[in-house]
PDB file of N, CA and C in Angstrom:
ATOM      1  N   UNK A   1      -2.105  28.457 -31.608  1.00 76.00           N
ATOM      2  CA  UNK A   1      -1.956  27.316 -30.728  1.00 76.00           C
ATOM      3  C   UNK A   1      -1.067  27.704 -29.562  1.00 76.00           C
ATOM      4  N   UNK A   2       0.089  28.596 -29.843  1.00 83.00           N
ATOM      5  CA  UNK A   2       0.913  28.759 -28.724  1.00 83.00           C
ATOM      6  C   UNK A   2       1.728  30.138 -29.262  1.00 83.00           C
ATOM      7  N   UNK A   3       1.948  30.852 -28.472  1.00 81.00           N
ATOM      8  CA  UNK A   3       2.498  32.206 -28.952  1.00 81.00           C
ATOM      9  C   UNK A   3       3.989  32.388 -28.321  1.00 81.00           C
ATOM     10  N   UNK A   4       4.545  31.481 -27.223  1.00 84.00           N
ATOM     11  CA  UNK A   4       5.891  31.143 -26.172  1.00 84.00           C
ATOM     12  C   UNK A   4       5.781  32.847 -25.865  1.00 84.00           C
ATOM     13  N   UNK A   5       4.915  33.758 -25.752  1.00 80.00           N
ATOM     14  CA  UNK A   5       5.396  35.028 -24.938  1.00 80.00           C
ATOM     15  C   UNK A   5       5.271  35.136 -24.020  1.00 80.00           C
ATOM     16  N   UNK A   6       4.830  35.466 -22.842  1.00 80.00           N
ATOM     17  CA  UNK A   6       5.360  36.211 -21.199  1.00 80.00           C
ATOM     18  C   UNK A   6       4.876  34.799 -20.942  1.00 80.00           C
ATOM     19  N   UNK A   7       3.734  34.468 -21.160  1.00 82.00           N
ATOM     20  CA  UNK A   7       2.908  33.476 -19.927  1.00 82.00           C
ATOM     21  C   UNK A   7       2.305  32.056 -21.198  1.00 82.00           C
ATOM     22  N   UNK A   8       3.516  31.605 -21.742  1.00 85.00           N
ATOM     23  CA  UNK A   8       3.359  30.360 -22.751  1.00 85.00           C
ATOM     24  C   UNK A   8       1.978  29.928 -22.207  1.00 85.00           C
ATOM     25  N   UNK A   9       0.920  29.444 -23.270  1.00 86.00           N
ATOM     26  CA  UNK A   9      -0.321  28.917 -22.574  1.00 86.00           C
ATOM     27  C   UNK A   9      -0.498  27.283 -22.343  1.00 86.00           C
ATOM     28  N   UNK A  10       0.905  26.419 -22.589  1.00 88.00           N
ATOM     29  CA  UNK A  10       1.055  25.168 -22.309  1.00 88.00           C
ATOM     30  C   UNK A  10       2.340  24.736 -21.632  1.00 88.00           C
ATOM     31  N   UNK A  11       2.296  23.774 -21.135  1.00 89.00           N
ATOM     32  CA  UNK A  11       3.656  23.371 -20.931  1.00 89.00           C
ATOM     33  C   UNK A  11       4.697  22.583 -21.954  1.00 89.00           C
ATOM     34  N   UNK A  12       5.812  22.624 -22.682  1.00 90.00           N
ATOM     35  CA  UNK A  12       6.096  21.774 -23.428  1.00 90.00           C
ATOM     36  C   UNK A  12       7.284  20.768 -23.031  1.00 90.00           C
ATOM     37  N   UNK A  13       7.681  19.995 -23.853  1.00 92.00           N
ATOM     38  CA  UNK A  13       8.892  18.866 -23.390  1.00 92.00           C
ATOM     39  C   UNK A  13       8.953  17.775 -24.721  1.00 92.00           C
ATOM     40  N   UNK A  14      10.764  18.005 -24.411  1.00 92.00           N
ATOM     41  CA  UNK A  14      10.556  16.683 -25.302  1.00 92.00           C
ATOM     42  C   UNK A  14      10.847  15.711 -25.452  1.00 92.00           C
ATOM     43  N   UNK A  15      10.215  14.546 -26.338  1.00 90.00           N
ATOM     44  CA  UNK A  15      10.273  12.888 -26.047  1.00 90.00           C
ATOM     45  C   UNK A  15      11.194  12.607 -27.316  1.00 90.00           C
ATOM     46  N   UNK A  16      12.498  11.372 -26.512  1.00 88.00           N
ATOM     47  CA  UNK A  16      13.466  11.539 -27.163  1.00 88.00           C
ATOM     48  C   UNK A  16      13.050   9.504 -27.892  1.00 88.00           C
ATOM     49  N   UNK A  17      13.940   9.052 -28.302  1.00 85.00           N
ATOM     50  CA  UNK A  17      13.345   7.521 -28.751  1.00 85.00           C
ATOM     51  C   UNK A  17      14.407   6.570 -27.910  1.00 85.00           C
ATOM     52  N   UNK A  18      13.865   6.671 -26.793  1.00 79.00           N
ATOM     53  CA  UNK A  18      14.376   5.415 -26.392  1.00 79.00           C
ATOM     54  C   UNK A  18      14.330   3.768 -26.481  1.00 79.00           C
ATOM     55  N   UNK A  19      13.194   3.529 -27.498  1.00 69.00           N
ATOM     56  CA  UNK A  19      12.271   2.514 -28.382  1.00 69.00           C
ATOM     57  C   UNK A  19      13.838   1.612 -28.796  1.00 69.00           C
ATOM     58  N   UNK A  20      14.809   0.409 -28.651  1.00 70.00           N
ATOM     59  CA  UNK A  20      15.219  -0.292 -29.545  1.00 70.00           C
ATOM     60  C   UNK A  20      16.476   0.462 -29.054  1.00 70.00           C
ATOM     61  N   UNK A  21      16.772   1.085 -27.969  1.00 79.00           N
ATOM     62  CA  UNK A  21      17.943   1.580 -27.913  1.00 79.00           C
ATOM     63  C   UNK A  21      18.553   2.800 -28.528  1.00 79.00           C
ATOM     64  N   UNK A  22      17.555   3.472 -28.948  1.00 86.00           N
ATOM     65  CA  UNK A  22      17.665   4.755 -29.481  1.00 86.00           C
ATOM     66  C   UNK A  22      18.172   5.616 -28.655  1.00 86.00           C
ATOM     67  N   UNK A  23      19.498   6.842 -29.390  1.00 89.00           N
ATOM     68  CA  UNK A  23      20.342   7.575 -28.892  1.00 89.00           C
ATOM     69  C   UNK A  23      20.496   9.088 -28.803  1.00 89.00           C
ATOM     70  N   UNK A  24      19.260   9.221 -29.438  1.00 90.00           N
ATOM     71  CA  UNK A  24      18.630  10.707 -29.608  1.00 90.00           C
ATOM     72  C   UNK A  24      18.218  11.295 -28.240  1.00 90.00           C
ATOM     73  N   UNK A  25      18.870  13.064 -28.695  1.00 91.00           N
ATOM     74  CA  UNK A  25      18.462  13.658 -27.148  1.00 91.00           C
ATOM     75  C   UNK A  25      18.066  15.000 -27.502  1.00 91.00           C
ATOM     76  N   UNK A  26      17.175  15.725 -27.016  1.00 91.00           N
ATOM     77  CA  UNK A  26      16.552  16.552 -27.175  1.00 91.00           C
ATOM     78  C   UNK A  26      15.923  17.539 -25.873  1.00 91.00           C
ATOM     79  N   UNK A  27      16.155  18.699 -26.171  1.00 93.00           N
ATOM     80  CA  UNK A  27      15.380  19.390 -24.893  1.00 93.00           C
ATOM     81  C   UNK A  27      14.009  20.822 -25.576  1.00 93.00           C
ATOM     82  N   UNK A  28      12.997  21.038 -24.730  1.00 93.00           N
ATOM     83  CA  UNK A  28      12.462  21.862 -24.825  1.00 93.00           C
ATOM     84  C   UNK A  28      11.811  22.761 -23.803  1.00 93.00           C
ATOM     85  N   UNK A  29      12.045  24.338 -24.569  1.00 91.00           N
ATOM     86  CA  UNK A  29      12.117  25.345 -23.143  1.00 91.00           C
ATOM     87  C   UNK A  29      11.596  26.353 -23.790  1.00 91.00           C
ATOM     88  N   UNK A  30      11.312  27.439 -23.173  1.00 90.00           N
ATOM     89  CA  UNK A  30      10.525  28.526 -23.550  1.00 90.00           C
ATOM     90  C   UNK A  30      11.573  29.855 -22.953  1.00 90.00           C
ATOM     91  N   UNK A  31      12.395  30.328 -23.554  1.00 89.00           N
ATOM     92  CA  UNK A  31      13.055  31.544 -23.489  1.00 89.00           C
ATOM     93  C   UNK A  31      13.424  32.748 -24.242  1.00 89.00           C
ATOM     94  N   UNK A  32      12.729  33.453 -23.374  1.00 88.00           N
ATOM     95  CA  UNK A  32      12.824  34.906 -24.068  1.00 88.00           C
ATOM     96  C   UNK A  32      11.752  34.982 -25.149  1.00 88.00           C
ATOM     97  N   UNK A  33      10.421  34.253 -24.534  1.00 86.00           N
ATOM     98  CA  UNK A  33       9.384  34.358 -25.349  1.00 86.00           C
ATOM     99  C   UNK A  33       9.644  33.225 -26.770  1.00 86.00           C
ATOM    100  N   UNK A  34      10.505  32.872 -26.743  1.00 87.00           N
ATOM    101  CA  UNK A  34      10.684  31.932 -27.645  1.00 87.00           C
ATOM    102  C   UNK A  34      10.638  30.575 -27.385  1.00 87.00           C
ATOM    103  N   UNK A  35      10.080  28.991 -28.202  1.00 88.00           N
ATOM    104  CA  UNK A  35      10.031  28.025 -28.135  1.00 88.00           C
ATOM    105  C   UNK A  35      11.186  27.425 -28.000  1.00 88.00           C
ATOM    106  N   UNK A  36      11.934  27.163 -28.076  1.00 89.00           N
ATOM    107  CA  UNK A  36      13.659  26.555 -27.946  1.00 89.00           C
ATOM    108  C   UNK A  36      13.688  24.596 -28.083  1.00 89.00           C
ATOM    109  N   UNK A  37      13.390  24.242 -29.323  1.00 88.00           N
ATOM    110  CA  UNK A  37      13.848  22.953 -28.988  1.00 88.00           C
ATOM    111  C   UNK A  37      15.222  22.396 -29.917  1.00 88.00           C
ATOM    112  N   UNK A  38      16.057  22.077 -28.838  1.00 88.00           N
ATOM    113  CA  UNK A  38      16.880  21.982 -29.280  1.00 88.00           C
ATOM    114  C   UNK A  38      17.609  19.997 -28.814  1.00 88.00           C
ATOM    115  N   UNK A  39      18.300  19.762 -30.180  1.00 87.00           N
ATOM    116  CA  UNK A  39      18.689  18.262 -30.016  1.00 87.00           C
ATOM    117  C   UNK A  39      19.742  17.822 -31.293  1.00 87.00           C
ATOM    118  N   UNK A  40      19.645  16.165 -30.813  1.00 86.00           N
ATOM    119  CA  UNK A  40      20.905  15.552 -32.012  1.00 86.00           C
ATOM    120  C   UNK A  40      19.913  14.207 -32.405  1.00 86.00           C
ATOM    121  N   UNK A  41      19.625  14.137 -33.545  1.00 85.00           N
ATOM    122  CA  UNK A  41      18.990  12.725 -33.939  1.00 85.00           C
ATOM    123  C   UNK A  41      19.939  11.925 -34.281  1.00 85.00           C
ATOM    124  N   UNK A  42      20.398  10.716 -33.819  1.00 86.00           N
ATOM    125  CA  UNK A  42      20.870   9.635 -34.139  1.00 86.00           C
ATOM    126  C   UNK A  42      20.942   8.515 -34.347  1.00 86.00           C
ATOM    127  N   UNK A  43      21.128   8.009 -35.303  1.00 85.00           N
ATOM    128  CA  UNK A  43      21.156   6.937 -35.770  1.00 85.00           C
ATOM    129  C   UNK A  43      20.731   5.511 -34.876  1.00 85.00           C
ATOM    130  N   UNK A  44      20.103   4.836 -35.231  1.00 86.00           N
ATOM    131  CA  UNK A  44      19.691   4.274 -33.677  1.00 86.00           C
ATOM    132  C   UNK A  44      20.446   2.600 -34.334  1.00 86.00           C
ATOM    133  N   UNK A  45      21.899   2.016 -33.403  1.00 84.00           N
ATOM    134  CA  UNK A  45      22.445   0.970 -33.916  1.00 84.00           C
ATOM    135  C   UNK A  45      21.659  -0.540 -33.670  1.00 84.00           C
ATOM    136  N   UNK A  46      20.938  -0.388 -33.031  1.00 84.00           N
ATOM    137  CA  UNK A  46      20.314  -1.987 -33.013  1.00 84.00           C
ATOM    138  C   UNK A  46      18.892  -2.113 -34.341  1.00 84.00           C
ATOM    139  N   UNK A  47      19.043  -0.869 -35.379  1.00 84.00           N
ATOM    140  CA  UNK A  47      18.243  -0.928 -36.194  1.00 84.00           C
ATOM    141  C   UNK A  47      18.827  -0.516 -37.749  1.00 84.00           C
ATOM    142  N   UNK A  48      20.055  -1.098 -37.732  1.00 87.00           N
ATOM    143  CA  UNK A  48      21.100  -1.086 -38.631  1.00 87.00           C
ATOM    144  C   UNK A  48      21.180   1.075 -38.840  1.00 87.00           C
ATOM    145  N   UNK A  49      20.918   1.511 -38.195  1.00 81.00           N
ATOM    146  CA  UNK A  49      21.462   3.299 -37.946  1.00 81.00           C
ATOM    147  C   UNK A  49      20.116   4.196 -38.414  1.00 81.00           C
ATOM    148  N   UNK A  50      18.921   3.247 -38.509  1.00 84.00           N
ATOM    149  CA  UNK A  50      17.614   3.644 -39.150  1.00 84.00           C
ATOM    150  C   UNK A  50      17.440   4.895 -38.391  1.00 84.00           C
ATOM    151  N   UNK A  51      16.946   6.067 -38.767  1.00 82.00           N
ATOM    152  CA  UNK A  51      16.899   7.131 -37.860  1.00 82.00           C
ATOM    153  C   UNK A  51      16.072   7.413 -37.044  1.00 82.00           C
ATOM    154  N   UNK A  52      16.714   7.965 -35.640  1.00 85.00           N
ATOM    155  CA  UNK A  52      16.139   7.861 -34.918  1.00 85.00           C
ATOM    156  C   UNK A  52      15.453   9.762 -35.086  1.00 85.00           C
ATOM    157  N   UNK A  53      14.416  10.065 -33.599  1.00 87.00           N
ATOM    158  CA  UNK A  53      13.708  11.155 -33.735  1.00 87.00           C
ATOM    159  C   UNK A  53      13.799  11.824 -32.414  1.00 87.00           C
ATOM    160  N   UNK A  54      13.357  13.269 -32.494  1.00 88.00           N
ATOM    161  CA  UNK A  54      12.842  13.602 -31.091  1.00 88.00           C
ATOM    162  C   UNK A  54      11.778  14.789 -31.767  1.00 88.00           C
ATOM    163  N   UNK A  55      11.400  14.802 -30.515  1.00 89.00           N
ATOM    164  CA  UNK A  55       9.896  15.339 -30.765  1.00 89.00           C
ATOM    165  C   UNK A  55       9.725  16.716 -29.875  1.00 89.00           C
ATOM    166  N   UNK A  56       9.304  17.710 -30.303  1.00 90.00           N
ATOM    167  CA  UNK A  56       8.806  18.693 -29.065  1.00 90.00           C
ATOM    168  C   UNK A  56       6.858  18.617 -28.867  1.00 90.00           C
ATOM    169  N   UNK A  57       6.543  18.149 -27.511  1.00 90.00           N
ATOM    170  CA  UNK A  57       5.144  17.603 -27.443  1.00 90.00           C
ATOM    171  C   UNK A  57       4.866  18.966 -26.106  1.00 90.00           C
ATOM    172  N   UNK A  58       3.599  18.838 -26.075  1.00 89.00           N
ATOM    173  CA  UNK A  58       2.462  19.361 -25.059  1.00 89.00           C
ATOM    174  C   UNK A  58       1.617  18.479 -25.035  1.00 89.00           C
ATOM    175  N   UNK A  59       0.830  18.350 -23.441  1.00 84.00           N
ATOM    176  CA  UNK A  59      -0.488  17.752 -23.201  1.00 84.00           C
ATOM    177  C   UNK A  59      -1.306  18.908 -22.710  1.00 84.00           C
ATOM    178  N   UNK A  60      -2.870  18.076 -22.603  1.00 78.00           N
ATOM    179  CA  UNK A  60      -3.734  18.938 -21.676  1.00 78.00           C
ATOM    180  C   UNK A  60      -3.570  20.454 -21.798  1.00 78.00           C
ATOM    181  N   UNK A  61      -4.602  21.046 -21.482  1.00 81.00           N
ATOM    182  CA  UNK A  61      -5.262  22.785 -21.674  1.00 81.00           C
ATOM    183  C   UNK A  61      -5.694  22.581 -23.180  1.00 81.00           C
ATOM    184  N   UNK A  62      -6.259  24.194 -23.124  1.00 85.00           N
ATOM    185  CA  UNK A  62      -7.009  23.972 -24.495  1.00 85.00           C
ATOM    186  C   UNK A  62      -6.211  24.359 -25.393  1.00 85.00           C
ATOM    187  N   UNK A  63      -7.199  23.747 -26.682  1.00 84.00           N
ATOM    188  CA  UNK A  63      -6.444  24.129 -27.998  1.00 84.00           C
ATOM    189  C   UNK A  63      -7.567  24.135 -28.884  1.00 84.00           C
ATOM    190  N   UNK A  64      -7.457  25.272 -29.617  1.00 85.00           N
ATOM    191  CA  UNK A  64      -8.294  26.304 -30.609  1.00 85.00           C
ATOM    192  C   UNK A  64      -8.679  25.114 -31.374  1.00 85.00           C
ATOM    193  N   UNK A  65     -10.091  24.920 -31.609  1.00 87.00           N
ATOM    194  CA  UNK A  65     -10.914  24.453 -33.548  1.00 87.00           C
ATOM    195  C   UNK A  65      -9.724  24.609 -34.374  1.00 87.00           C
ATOM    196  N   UNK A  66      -8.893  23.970 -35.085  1.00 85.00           N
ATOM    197  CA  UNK A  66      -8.229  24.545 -36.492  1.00 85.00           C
ATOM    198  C   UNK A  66      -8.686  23.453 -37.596  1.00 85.00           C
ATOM    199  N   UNK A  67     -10.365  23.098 -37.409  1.00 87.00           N
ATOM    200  CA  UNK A  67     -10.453  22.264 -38.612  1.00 87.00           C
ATOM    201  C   UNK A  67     -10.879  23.172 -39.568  1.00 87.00           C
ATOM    202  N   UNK A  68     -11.225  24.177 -39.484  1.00 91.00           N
ATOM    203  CA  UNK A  68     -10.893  25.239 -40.905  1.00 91.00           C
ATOM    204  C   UNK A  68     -10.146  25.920 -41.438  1.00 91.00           C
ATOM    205  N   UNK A  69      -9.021  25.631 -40.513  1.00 88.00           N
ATOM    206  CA  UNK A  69      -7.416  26.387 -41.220  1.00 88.00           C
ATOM    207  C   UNK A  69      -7.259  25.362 -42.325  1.00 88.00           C
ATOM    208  N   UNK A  70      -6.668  26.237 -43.458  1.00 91.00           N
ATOM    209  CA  UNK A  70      -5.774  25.522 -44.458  1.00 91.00           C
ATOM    210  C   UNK A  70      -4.530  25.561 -44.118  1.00 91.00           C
ATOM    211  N   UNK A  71      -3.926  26.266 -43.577  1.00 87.00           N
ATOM    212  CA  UNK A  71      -2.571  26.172 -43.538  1.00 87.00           C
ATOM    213  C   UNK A  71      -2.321  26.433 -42.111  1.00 87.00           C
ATOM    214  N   UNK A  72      -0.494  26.451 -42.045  1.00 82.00           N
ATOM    215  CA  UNK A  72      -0.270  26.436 -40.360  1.00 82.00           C
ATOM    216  C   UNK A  72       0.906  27.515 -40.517  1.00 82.00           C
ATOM    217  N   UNK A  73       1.409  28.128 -39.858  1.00 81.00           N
ATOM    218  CA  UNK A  73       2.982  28.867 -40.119  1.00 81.00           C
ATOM    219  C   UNK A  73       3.865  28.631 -39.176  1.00 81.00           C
ATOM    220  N   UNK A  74       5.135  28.082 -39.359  1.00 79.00           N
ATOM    221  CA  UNK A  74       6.204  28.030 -38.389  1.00 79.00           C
ATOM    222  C   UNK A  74       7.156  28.472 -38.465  1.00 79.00           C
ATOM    223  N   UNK A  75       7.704  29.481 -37.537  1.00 78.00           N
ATOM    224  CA  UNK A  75       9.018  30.222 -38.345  1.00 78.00           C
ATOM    225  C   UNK A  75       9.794  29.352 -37.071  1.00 78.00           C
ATOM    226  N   UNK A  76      10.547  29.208 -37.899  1.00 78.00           N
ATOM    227  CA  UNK A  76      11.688  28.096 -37.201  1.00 78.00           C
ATOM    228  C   UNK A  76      13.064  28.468 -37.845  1.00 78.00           C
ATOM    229  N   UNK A  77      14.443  27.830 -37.125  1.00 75.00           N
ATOM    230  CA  UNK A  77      15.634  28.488 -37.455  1.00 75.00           C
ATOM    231  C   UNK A  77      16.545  27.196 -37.436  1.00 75.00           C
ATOM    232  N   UNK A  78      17.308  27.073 -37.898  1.00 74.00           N
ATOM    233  CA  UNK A  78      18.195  25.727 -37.644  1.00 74.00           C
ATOM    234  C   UNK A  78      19.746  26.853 -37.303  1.00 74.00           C
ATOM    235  N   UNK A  79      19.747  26.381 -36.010  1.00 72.00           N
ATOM    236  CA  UNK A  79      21.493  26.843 -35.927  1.00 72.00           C
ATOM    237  C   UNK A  79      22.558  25.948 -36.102  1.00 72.00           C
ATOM    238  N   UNK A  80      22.751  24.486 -36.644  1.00 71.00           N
ATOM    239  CA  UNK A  80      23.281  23.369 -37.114  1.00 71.00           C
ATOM    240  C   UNK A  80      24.613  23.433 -37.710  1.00 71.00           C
ATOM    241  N   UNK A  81      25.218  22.641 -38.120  1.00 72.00           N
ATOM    242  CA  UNK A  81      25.624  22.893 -38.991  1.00 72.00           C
ATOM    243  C   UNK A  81      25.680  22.394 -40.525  1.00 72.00           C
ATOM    244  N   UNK A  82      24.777  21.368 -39.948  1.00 68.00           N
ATOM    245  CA  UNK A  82      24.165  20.753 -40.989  1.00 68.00           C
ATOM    246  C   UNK A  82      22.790  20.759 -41.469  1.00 68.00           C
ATOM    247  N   UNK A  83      22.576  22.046 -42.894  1.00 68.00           N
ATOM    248  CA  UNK A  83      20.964  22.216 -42.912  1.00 68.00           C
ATOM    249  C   UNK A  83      20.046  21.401 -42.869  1.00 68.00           C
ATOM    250  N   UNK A  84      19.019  21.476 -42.386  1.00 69.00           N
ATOM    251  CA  UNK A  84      18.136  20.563 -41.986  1.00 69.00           C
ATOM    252  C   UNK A  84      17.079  20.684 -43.157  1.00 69.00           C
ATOM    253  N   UNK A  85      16.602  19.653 -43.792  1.00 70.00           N
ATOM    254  CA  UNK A  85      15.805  19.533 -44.739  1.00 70.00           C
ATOM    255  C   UNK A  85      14.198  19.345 -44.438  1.00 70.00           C
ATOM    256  N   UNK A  86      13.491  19.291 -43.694  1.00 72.00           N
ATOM    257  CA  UNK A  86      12.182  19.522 -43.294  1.00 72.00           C
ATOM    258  C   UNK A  86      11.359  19.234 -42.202  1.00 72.00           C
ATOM    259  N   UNK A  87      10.803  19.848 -41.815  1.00 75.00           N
ATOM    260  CA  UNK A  87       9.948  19.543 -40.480  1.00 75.00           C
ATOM    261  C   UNK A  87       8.735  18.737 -40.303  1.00 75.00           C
ATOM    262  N   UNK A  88       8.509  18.094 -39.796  1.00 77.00           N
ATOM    263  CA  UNK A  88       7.197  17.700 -39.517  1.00 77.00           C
ATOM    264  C   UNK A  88       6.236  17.978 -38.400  1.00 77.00           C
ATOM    265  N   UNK A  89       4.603  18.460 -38.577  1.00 78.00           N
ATOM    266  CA  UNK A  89       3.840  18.618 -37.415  1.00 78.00           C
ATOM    267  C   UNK A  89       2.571  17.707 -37.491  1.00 78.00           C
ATOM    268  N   UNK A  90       2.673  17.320 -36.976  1.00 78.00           N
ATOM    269  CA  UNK A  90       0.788  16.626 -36.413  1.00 78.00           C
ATOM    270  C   UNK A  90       0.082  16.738 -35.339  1.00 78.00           C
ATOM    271  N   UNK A  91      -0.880  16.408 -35.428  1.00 74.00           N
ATOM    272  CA  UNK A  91      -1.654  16.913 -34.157  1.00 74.00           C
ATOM    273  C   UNK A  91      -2.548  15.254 -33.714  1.00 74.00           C
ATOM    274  N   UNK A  92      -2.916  15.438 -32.384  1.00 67.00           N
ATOM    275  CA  UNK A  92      -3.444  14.106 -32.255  1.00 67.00           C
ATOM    276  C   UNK A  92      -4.378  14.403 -30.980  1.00 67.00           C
TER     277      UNK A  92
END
């Protein structure tokens, strides 16, 4: 789908929840051949601290058939300091 080396084949960015007053912030960049999204999810207070999200998205250009993949691989890294317990991807 995306390889982030010399010439990334999408543009990416990311959408933070401003929905209800949400306080989450998030950025996404492509350096050094790498995807980079980096952020703070927080608690969003006009929804008693229900959590809030951010997202790293792309639109538009193409994107490969993967209705015959079984699986997907993401090597991803948390530099946090608080481990992060799981990711989510979908496609739409």
């Amino acid at each position: 789908i995306e390889s982030f080396g010399d010439s990334p084949i999408h543009s990416w960015y990311a959408l933070n929840d401003p929905v209800m007053g949400g306080l989450s912030t998030g950025t996404a960049t492509v350096q050094d051949g790498i995807g980079v999204f980096k952020g703070e999810v927080i608690g969003v207070p006009k929804l008693d601290d229900a959590p809030g999200f951010i997202t790293m998205m792309t639109r538009g250009g193409y994107f490969p058939d993967l209705s015959s993949c079984q699986s997907i691989k993401l090597t991803v890294k948390d530099i946090g300091d608080m481990p992060y317990k799981g990711y989510r991807v979908s496609f739409g």
